[in-house]
Amino acid sequence: MASVVEYKGLKAGYHCGYCDSAAGKASCGMWAHSMTVQDYQDLIDRGWRRSGRYVYKPVMNQTCCPQYTIRCRSLQFQPSKSHKKVLKKMLKFLAKGEISKGNCEDEPMEPSMEDAVAGDMALINKLDLQCDLNLQESLEREVKKKGKSTKKEESNEFIQSQDKNEELGSGEPSHAVDVHTAPKPGKGADLSKPPCRKAKEIRKERKRLKLMQQSPAGGPEGFQAPREPKTKPNQPKSLEELIFESLPEDASHKLEVRVVRSSPPSSQFKATMLESYQVYKRYQMVIHNHSPDEPTVSQFTGFLCTSPLEPENPPNGPDCGYGSFHQQYWLDGKIIAVGVIDILPYCVSSVYLYYDPDYSFLSLGVYSALREIAFTRQLHEKASQLSYYYMGFYIHSCPKMRYKGHYRPSDLLCPETYVWVPIEQCLPSLENSKYCRFNQDPEAADEGRSRDPDRLQVLYKKAILPYGVFKQQQREPGEEAAVLQYASLVGQACSERMLLFRN
């Protein structure tokens, strides 16, 4: 299936959520009706990023806070001292219930998803009416019947338990205490408690877990057990060893990380969507000072659940496939944080994180980033090309947003030639100017630039035709300028693969 996009052009002079400038932000955007994971991979390698179905690219030499795409080389990543402190803090909390006092080792908050594309909100809300409303309607029904039990469905999501030796259950999401109410005697099963399981099922589950632990990368789709990390003597502990350090049998808390497909929504995602929405709502109220009636259901589903990415499950890809997912953090049977991620051919791309403010002391922003790096390394074992962790944008001109540069080794994308440059080489230039060309070769050009716009593919009246043919039929003012701008921003390869919708 080909990507179908609708280019919306330049939006300039609107509020910036980073520096709070009233009219300093500038970006170009397009609405993605559908998109292949390879096209999106190529787009983010040209400085694009998505928010829901809206895909945008900052105009780097015009915007008040230039946003440079940043990626971490996950296979070479080594946690810093501050990263290790966060991981140890989590382990102490899980093992003994200890809550560390003092400074919180967390990074500053990203602006809310709404702030990130503030100038395009009216456009997004209008276009969002055209997308699939099934997910939104499903969540609205759940909100109305909160407190009623829901049918438990078979699950196949990835589970990573904090305890490597723990016997994992069927993988079904735990039920939140405030969602399910215990029935009166004689009125049916208590859905707030796990269902009874036959001894034969338990034995089969133990055998399956044992096999998975012996071969974590080759197991059945939808499940990956934490691997047993191996470190040579006298070497610092690996990221995996620090994350999956063994807990005592009488540990105070139990943490699981579950990866569920969010688009199209899997049964596991639907079963936990209400609880996830309530966490997001509290996060926005406490962290971003939103009013109690925000965000609405449509804002939540539009920004964090719907995605243009078409799911793909090639035989040489990761077991979970490619596309959009929610990485849910379950503590003692309830969701405390959700990382919104895209799994692409060469990377795991972090979209957004939200969490229960009651657990801010766990530095969940840092902890989730470290878990996502470890997850990237895990996926690499099956999909060898997938080795990078994309962290969105690095904004050097906004000091509180420089924390992404602490995940080393990392690279920044040159905004003119679209080559990756180690961040250490970029920082001296960024100290002198907020907008920089990182490629030091003055003769170097954008190798993927649009060279032949006439080969660009257009979708017009249900027909696909090259732009060279389409433009002979059109005399709309500004049409050619808009198409050429689009072609220059997406590059030749994407312009020939993606379908540009015109009407």
Coordinates of C-alpha atoms in Angstrom, one line a residue:
M1 CA 0.0 0.0 0.0
A2 CA 1.3 3.4 -1.0
S3 CA 1.5 6.4 1.4
V4 CA -1.1 9.1 0.7
V5 CA -0.4 12.6 1.9
E6 CA -2.0 16.0 1.6
Y7 CA 0.5 18.9 1.7
K8 CA -0.6 21.9 3.7
G9 CA 2.3 24.2 3.2
L10 CA 4.1 26.7 5.5
K11 CA 2.7 27.8 8.8
A12 CA 4.6 30.7 10.3
G13 CA 4.2 33.2 13.1
Y14 CA 2.7 31.0 15.8
H15 CA 3.4 30.3 19.5
C16 CA 6.4 28.3 20.5
G17 CA 6.1 25.9 23.4
Y18 CA 9.9 25.9 24.0
C19 CA 10.8 29.6 24.3
D20 CA 7.2 30.9 24.8
S21 CA 7.6 33.2 21.8
A22 CA 4.2 34.4 20.8
A23 CA 4.9 34.3 17.0
G24 CA 8.3 32.8 16.4
K25 CA 7.6 29.3 15.2
A26 CA 7.6 28.2 11.6
S27 CA 7.1 24.8 10.1
C28 CA 5.7 23.0 7.0
G29 CA 3.2 20.2 7.4
M30 CA 1.1 17.6 5.7
W31 CA -1.7 15.3 6.6
A32 CA -0.9 11.7 6.2
H33 CA -4.0 9.6 5.3
S34 CA -1.7 6.5 5.3
M35 CA 2.1 6.0 5.4
T36 CA 4.4 3.1 5.0
V37 CA 7.1 2.6 7.7
Q38 CA 9.9 3.0 5.1
D39 CA 8.5 6.3 3.9
Y40 CA 8.3 7.6 7.5
Q41 CA 11.8 6.4 8.2
D42 CA 13.1 8.3 5.1
L43 CA 11.1 11.4 6.2
I44 CA 12.4 11.5 9.8
D45 CA 15.9 11.2 8.2
R46 CA 15.1 14.4 6.5
G47 CA 13.9 16.2 9.6
W48 CA 10.2 15.4 9.7
R49 CA 8.2 14.2 12.7
R50 CA 4.7 13.2 13.3
S51 CA 2.0 14.2 15.8
G52 CA -0.9 11.8 15.3
R53 CA -1.5 11.8 11.6
Y54 CA 0.0 15.3 11.1
V55 CA 3.6 15.2 9.9
Y56 CA 5.6 18.4 10.2
K57 CA 9.1 19.8 9.5
P58 CA 10.4 22.9 11.2
V59 CA 11.7 25.6 8.9
M60 CA 15.1 25.6 10.5
N61 CA 16.5 28.9 9.3
Q62 CA 13.3 30.8 10.2
T63 CA 11.9 29.2 13.4
C64 CA 12.8 30.8 16.8
C65 CA 14.0 27.4 18.2
P66 CA 15.7 25.3 15.6
Q67 CA 14.8 21.6 16.2
Y68 CA 17.5 19.2 15.1
T69 CA 16.6 15.5 14.8
I70 CA 18.7 13.5 17.2
R71 CA 19.4 9.7 17.3
C72 CA 21.3 7.6 19.8
R73 CA 23.5 4.8 18.6
S74 CA 21.9 2.3 21.0
L75 CA 24.4 -0.6 20.4
Q76 CA 27.3 1.5 21.7
F77 CA 25.3 3.3 24.5
Q78 CA 26.7 3.2 28.0
P79 CA 24.6 4.7 30.8
S80 CA 26.1 7.7 32.6
K81 CA 26.4 8.1 36.4
S82 CA 23.1 9.9 36.5
H83 CA 21.4 7.2 34.4
K84 CA 22.7 4.6 36.8
K85 CA 21.3 6.5 39.8
V86 CA 17.8 6.4 38.2
L87 CA 18.0 2.7 37.6
K88 CA 19.2 2.0 41.1
K89 CA 16.5 4.2 42.5
M90 CA 13.9 2.1 40.7
L91 CA 15.4 -1.1 41.9
K92 CA 15.4 0.1 45.5
F93 CA 11.8 1.1 45.2
L94 CA 10.8 -2.2 43.7
A95 CA 12.8 -4.3 46.2
K96 CA 12.1 -2.5 49.4
G97 CA 9.6 0.3 48.7
E98 CA 12.3 2.9 49.3
I99 CA 11.5 6.4 48.1
S100 CA 14.6 8.4 47.5
K101 CA 14.7 11.9 48.8
G102 CA 16.5 14.9 47.3
N103 CA 16.7 16.1 43.7
C104 CA 14.8 14.2 41.1
E105 CA 17.1 12.9 38.4
D106 CA 14.7 13.7 35.6
E107 CA 14.8 15.7 32.5
P108 CA 12.6 18.8 31.9
M109 CA 9.2 18.2 30.4
E110 CA 8.6 18.4 26.7
P111 CA 5.8 20.8 25.8
S112 CA 2.4 19.1 25.5
M113 CA 1.6 17.5 22.2
E114 CA -0.9 20.3 21.6
D115 CA 1.8 23.0 22.2
A116 CA 4.2 21.2 19.8
V117 CA 2.0 21.9 16.8
A118 CA 0.0 24.9 18.3
G119 CA -0.2 26.8 15.0
D120 CA -1.7 23.9 13.2
M121 CA -4.3 22.9 15.9
A122 CA -7.3 24.3 13.9
L123 CA -6.1 22.5 10.8
I124 CA -5.5 19.3 12.7
N125 CA -8.9 19.4 14.4
K126 CA -10.6 19.9 11.1
L127 CA -8.7 17.2 9.3
D128 CA -9.1 14.8 12.3
L129 CA -12.8 14.6 11.5
Q130 CA -11.9 12.8 8.3
C131 CA -9.9 10.0 10.0
D132 CA -11.2 6.8 11.5
L133 CA -13.4 7.7 14.5
N134 CA -13.9 4.1 15.8
L135 CA -11.1 4.4 18.4
Q136 CA -12.5 7.7 19.7
E137 CA -16.0 6.3 19.9
S138 CA -14.8 3.2 21.6
L139 CA -13.0 5.2 24.3
E140 CA -16.0 7.5 24.8
R141 CA -18.2 4.5 25.4
E142 CA -15.7 3.2 28.0
V143 CA -15.6 6.6 29.8
K144 CA -19.4 6.5 30.1
K145 CA -19.6 3.0 31.5
K146 CA -16.5 3.3 33.8
G147 CA -16.8 0.9 36.6
K148 CA -18.4 -1.8 34.6
S149 CA -16.6 -5.0 33.8
T150 CA -15.1 -5.6 30.3
K151 CA -14.6 -8.9 28.5
K152 CA -11.1 -10.2 28.9
E153 CA -9.5 -11.1 25.6
E154 CA -6.5 -13.3 24.7
S155 CA -3.3 -11.3 24.6
N156 CA -0.1 -11.5 22.6
E157 CA 1.7 -8.3 23.6
F158 CA 5.4 -8.2 24.6
I159 CA 6.0 -8.5 28.3
Q160 CA 9.2 -7.5 30.0
S161 CA 9.1 -8.3 33.7
Q162 CA 11.5 -6.8 36.1
D163 CA 12.1 -10.2 37.6
K164 CA 13.8 -12.5 35.1
N165 CA 12.8 -15.6 37.0
E166 CA 9.2 -14.7 37.5
E167 CA 6.5 -16.9 36.0
L168 CA 4.6 -14.7 33.6
G169 CA 0.9 -15.2 33.2
S170 CA -1.1 -15.2 30.0
G171 CA 0.1 -11.7 29.2
E172 CA -3.3 -10.2 29.6
P173 CA -3.3 -6.6 31.0
S174 CA -4.0 -6.5 34.7
H175 CA -7.3 -4.9 35.6
A176 CA -7.2 -1.6 37.4
V177 CA -8.9 -1.5 40.7
D178 CA -11.0 1.5 39.9
V179 CA -12.3 0.0 36.6
H180 CA -13.7 -3.4 37.7
T181 CA -16.0 -3.8 40.7
A182 CA -16.5 -7.1 42.5
P183 CA -19.9 -8.6 41.8
K184 CA -22.3 -9.5 44.5
P185 CA -22.4 -13.1 45.6
G186 CA -24.0 -15.3 43.0
K187 CA -23.7 -12.6 40.3
G188 CA -20.7 -14.0 38.3
A189 CA -16.9 -14.0 38.4
D190 CA -14.9 -11.3 40.1
L191 CA -13.1 -9.7 37.2
S192 CA -10.8 -7.7 39.5
K193 CA -9.1 -11.0 40.3
P194 CA -7.1 -13.3 37.9
P195 CA -9.1 -16.1 36.4
C196 CA -8.6 -19.6 37.8
R197 CA -6.1 -21.6 35.7
K198 CA -5.8 -25.3 35.3
A199 CA -2.7 -27.1 36.5
K200 CA -2.0 -28.2 32.9
E201 CA -2.1 -24.6 31.7
I202 CA 0.3 -23.5 34.4
R203 CA 2.8 -26.3 33.5
K204 CA 2.6 -25.4 29.8
E205 CA 3.2 -21.7 30.7
R206 CA 6.3 -22.6 32.8
K207 CA 7.7 -24.7 30.0
R208 CA 7.1 -21.8 27.5
L209 CA 8.8 -19.3 29.8
K210 CA 11.8 -21.6 30.2
L211 CA 12.2 -21.9 26.4
M212 CA 11.8 -18.2 25.9
Q213 CA 14.5 -17.4 28.5
Q214 CA 16.8 -19.8 26.7
S215 CA 16.2 -18.1 23.3
P216 CA 14.7 -14.6 23.9
A217 CA 15.1 -13.4 20.3
G218 CA 13.6 -16.5 18.6
G219 CA 10.4 -16.9 20.5
P220 CA 6.8 -16.7 19.2
E221 CA 5.4 -13.4 18.0
G222 CA 4.2 -11.1 20.7
F223 CA 6.4 -12.2 23.5
Q224 CA 9.9 -11.5 24.6
A225 CA 11.3 -12.4 28.0
P226 CA 14.1 -10.3 29.5
R227 CA 17.4 -11.8 28.4
E228 CA 20.1 -12.9 30.8
P229 CA 22.8 -10.3 30.4
K230 CA 26.4 -11.4 30.2
T231 CA 29.3 -9.1 31.1
K232 CA 33.0 -10.0 31.1
P233 CA 34.8 -9.8 34.4
N234 CA 36.1 -6.3 35.4
Q235 CA 33.8 -4.6 33.0
P236 CA 31.1 -2.2 34.0
K237 CA 27.6 -3.6 34.1
S238 CA 25.6 -3.4 30.9
L239 CA 22.4 -1.5 30.6
E240 CA 20.5 -4.7 30.6
E241 CA 22.2 -5.9 33.8
L242 CA 21.3 -2.6 35.5
I243 CA 17.7 -2.8 34.4
F244 CA 17.0 -6.5 35.0
E245 CA 19.0 -6.9 38.3
S246 CA 17.4 -9.7 40.3
L247 CA 14.9 -8.7 43.0
P248 CA 14.3 -10.6 46.2
E249 CA 11.3 -13.0 46.3
D250 CA 9.6 -10.8 48.8
A251 CA 10.0 -7.6 46.7
S252 CA 7.7 -4.8 47.7
H253 CA 6.5 -4.0 44.1
K254 CA 6.2 -5.7 40.7
L255 CA 7.0 -3.9 37.5
E256 CA 6.2 -5.1 34.0
V257 CA 6.6 -3.3 30.6
R258 CA 4.1 -4.3 27.9
V259 CA 4.3 -3.3 24.3
V260 CA 0.8 -3.2 22.6
R261 CA 0.0 -2.1 19.1
S262 CA -1.9 1.1 19.1
S263 CA -2.7 1.5 15.4
P264 CA -4.7 -0.4 14.3
P265 CA -5.7 -0.9 18.0
S266 CA -5.1 -4.4 19.3
S267 CA -7.5 -6.1 21.7
Q268 CA -4.9 -5.5 24.5
F269 CA -4.8 -1.8 23.6
K270 CA -8.6 -1.4 23.6
A271 CA -8.8 -3.3 27.0
T272 CA -6.5 -0.8 28.6
M273 CA -7.3 2.4 26.7
L274 CA -9.5 3.9 29.4
E275 CA -6.9 3.5 32.1
S276 CA -4.3 4.9 29.8
Y277 CA -6.5 8.0 29.1
Q278 CA -7.0 8.6 32.8
V279 CA -3.2 8.6 33.4
Y280 CA -2.7 11.1 30.5
K281 CA -5.5 13.3 31.8
R282 CA -3.9 13.5 35.3
Y283 CA -0.5 14.1 33.7
Q284 CA -1.8 17.1 31.7
M285 CA -3.5 18.5 34.7
V286 CA -0.6 18.3 37.1
I287 CA 2.4 18.6 34.8
H288 CA 1.1 21.0 32.2
N289 CA -1.6 22.8 34.3
H290 CA -4.5 21.9 32.0
S291 CA -8.0 22.3 33.2
P292 CA -9.9 19.2 34.4
D293 CA -12.0 19.0 31.2
E294 CA -8.8 18.7 29.1
P295 CA -7.6 16.8 27.2
T296 CA -10.8 15.7 25.5
V297 CA -11.1 12.1 24.3
S298 CA -10.6 13.3 20.7
Q299 CA -7.4 15.1 21.6
F300 CA -6.0 12.0 23.4
T301 CA -6.9 9.6 20.5
G302 CA -5.9 12.2 17.8
F303 CA -2.4 12.9 19.2
L304 CA -1.4 9.7 20.9
C305 CA -3.4 6.8 19.6
T306 CA -4.1 7.3 15.9
S307 CA -1.2 7.0 13.5
P308 CA -0.8 7.0 9.7
L309 CA 1.7 4.1 9.8
E310 CA 0.6 0.9 8.1
P311 CA 1.5 -2.1 10.2
E312 CA 4.0 -4.5 8.6
N313 CA 5.2 -7.9 9.7
P314 CA 8.0 -9.1 7.4
P315 CA 9.7 -12.4 8.2
N316 CA 13.1 -10.6 8.8
G317 CA 11.6 -7.9 11.0
P318 CA 11.0 -7.8 14.8
D319 CA 8.5 -10.3 16.3
C320 CA 6.1 -7.5 17.0
G321 CA 6.3 -6.1 13.5
Y322 CA 6.7 -2.4 12.4
G323 CA 4.3 0.4 13.1
S324 CA 2.9 2.4 16.1
F325 CA 2.8 1.0 19.7
H326 CA 2.3 2.0 23.3
Q327 CA 4.9 0.8 25.8
Q328 CA 3.0 0.5 29.0
Y329 CA 4.6 0.5 32.5
W330 CA 2.5 -1.6 34.9
L331 CA 3.3 -1.3 38.6
D332 CA 1.4 -3.7 40.9
G333 CA -1.3 -4.2 38.3
K334 CA -1.9 -0.6 37.2
I335 CA -0.5 1.6 34.5
I336 CA 1.8 4.3 35.8
A337 CA 3.4 5.5 32.5
V338 CA 3.0 5.1 28.8
G339 CA 5.7 5.6 26.1
V340 CA 4.3 6.2 22.6
I341 CA 6.8 4.8 20.1
D342 CA 7.1 3.9 16.4
I343 CA 9.1 0.9 15.4
L344 CA 10.6 1.5 12.0
P345 CA 13.1 -0.3 9.7
Y346 CA 16.2 1.3 11.2
C347 CA 15.0 2.6 14.6
V348 CA 12.7 2.9 17.5
S349 CA 11.4 6.4 17.4
S350 CA 10.1 8.0 20.6
V351 CA 6.9 10.0 20.1
Y352 CA 5.9 11.0 23.6
L353 CA 5.8 9.9 27.2
Y354 CA 3.2 10.6 29.9
Y355 CA 3.0 9.2 33.4
D356 CA 1.1 9.3 36.7
P357 CA 2.4 12.4 38.5
D358 CA 2.2 10.4 41.8
Y359 CA 5.3 8.6 40.6
S360 CA 7.4 11.6 39.6
F361 CA 10.0 10.6 42.2
L362 CA 10.9 7.6 40.0
S363 CA 12.3 9.9 37.3
L364 CA 10.1 8.1 34.7
G365 CA 11.3 10.3 31.8
V366 CA 14.9 9.1 32.2
Y367 CA 13.9 5.5 33.1
S368 CA 11.6 5.1 30.1
A369 CA 14.3 6.4 27.7
L370 CA 16.7 3.8 29.1
R371 CA 14.1 1.1 28.7
E372 CA 13.4 2.2 25.1
I373 CA 17.2 2.0 24.3
A374 CA 17.3 -1.5 25.8
F375 CA 14.2 -2.4 23.8
T376 CA 15.9 -1.1 20.6
R377 CA 18.9 -3.4 21.3
Q378 CA 16.6 -6.3 21.9
L379 CA 14.8 -5.7 18.6
H380 CA 18.2 -5.5 16.8
E381 CA 18.8 -9.2 17.7
K382 CA 16.1 -10.2 15.2
A383 CA 16.2 -7.2 12.8
S384 CA 19.8 -6.4 12.3
Q385 CA 19.2 -3.1 10.5
L386 CA 17.2 -1.7 13.5
S387 CA 19.9 -0.2 15.7
Y388 CA 19.1 3.4 16.4
Y389 CA 17.0 5.1 19.0
Y390 CA 15.5 8.4 17.8
M391 CA 14.6 10.9 20.5
G392 CA 12.8 13.5 18.5
F393 CA 14.3 16.9 18.4
Y394 CA 17.3 18.4 20.1
I395 CA 16.9 22.1 20.8
H396 CA 20.2 23.7 21.9
S397 CA 18.9 27.2 22.0
C398 CA 16.5 26.2 24.8
P399 CA 18.9 25.1 27.7
K400 CA 16.2 23.1 29.5
M401 CA 15.8 20.9 26.4
R402 CA 19.5 19.9 26.0
Y403 CA 19.1 16.8 28.1
K404 CA 18.7 14.6 25.0
G405 CA 22.4 15.2 24.3
H406 CA 23.2 13.2 27.4
Y407 CA 22.4 9.9 25.8
R408 CA 25.7 9.1 24.1
P409 CA 26.9 8.3 21.6
S410 CA 24.4 10.4 19.6
D411 CA 24.2 12.2 16.3
L412 CA 22.5 15.3 15.0
L413 CA 21.0 15.6 11.5
C414 CA 22.5 18.3 9.3
P415 CA 19.5 20.5 8.2
E416 CA 21.0 21.1 4.7
T417 CA 22.6 17.9 3.6
Y418 CA 20.8 15.5 5.8
V419 CA 23.8 13.5 6.9
W420 CA 24.4 12.5 10.5
V421 CA 27.2 14.2 12.5
P422 CA 28.4 13.3 16.0
I423 CA 26.9 15.7 18.5
E424 CA 30.3 16.5 19.9
Q425 CA 31.3 18.1 16.6
C426 CA 28.0 20.1 16.5
L427 CA 28.0 21.7 19.9
P428 CA 30.8 24.3 19.3
S429 CA 28.9 25.6 16.3
L430 CA 25.6 25.7 18.2
E431 CA 27.2 27.8 21.0
N432 CA 27.8 30.5 18.4
S433 CA 24.6 30.3 16.3
K434 CA 21.3 28.6 16.9
Y435 CA 21.0 27.6 13.3
C436 CA 24.0 25.6 11.9
R437 CA 24.9 23.5 8.9
F438 CA 26.8 20.6 10.5
N439 CA 28.3 19.2 7.4
Q440 CA 31.8 20.8 7.2
D441 CA 32.2 20.1 3.5
P442 CA 31.2 23.3 1.7
E443 CA 30.7 21.5 -1.6
A444 CA 28.4 18.8 -0.1
A445 CA 24.8 18.9 -1.2
D446 CA 21.6 17.1 -0.3
E447 CA 22.1 13.7 -2.1
G448 CA 18.4 12.9 -1.8
R449 CA 17.1 16.2 -3.1
S450 CA 14.4 16.4 -5.6
R451 CA 16.0 16.3 -9.1
D452 CA 13.0 15.6 -11.3
P453 CA 9.7 16.9 -9.9
D454 CA 7.8 15.7 -13.0
R455 CA 8.3 12.1 -11.6
L456 CA 6.5 13.0 -8.4
Q457 CA 3.3 10.9 -8.0
V458 CA -0.1 12.6 -7.7
L459 CA -3.4 11.1 -6.7
Y460 CA -6.1 13.0 -8.5
K461 CA -9.7 11.9 -9.0
K462 CA -8.9 8.4 -7.9
A463 CA -6.2 8.2 -10.6
I464 CA -2.4 8.1 -10.1
L465 CA -0.3 10.1 -12.5
P466 CA 3.1 11.7 -12.7
Y467 CA 3.2 15.4 -11.8
G468 CA 4.5 16.1 -15.3
V469 CA 1.2 14.9 -16.7
F470 CA -0.9 16.4 -13.9
K471 CA 0.5 20.0 -14.3
Q472 CA -0.6 20.1 -18.0
Q473 CA -4.2 19.8 -16.7
Q474 CA -4.0 22.4 -13.9
R475 CA -3.7 26.2 -14.0
E476 CA -4.4 26.9 -10.3
P477 CA -2.4 29.9 -9.0
G478 CA 0.3 28.8 -6.6
E479 CA -0.2 25.1 -7.5
E480 CA 3.3 24.6 -9.0
A481 CA 5.1 26.5 -6.2
A482 CA 3.4 24.3 -3.5
V483 CA 4.2 21.1 -5.3
L484 CA 7.8 22.1 -5.8
Q485 CA 8.1 23.0 -2.1
Y486 CA 6.7 19.7 -1.1
A487 CA 9.1 17.8 -3.4
S488 CA 12.1 19.7 -2.1
L489 CA 11.2 18.8 1.5
V490 CA 10.4 15.1 1.1
G491 CA 13.2 14.4 -1.4
Q492 CA 13.2 12.5 -4.7
A493 CA 12.7 9.0 -3.4
C494 CA 9.7 9.8 -1.2
S495 CA 8.1 12.0 -3.9
E496 CA 8.2 9.1 -6.3
R497 CA 6.7 6.6 -3.8
M498 CA 4.2 8.6 -1.9
L499 CA 1.0 9.8 -3.5
L500 CA 0.3 13.6 -3.2
F501 CA -3.4 14.0 -3.0
R502 CA -4.8 17.0 -5.0
N503 CA -8.4 18.0 -5.6

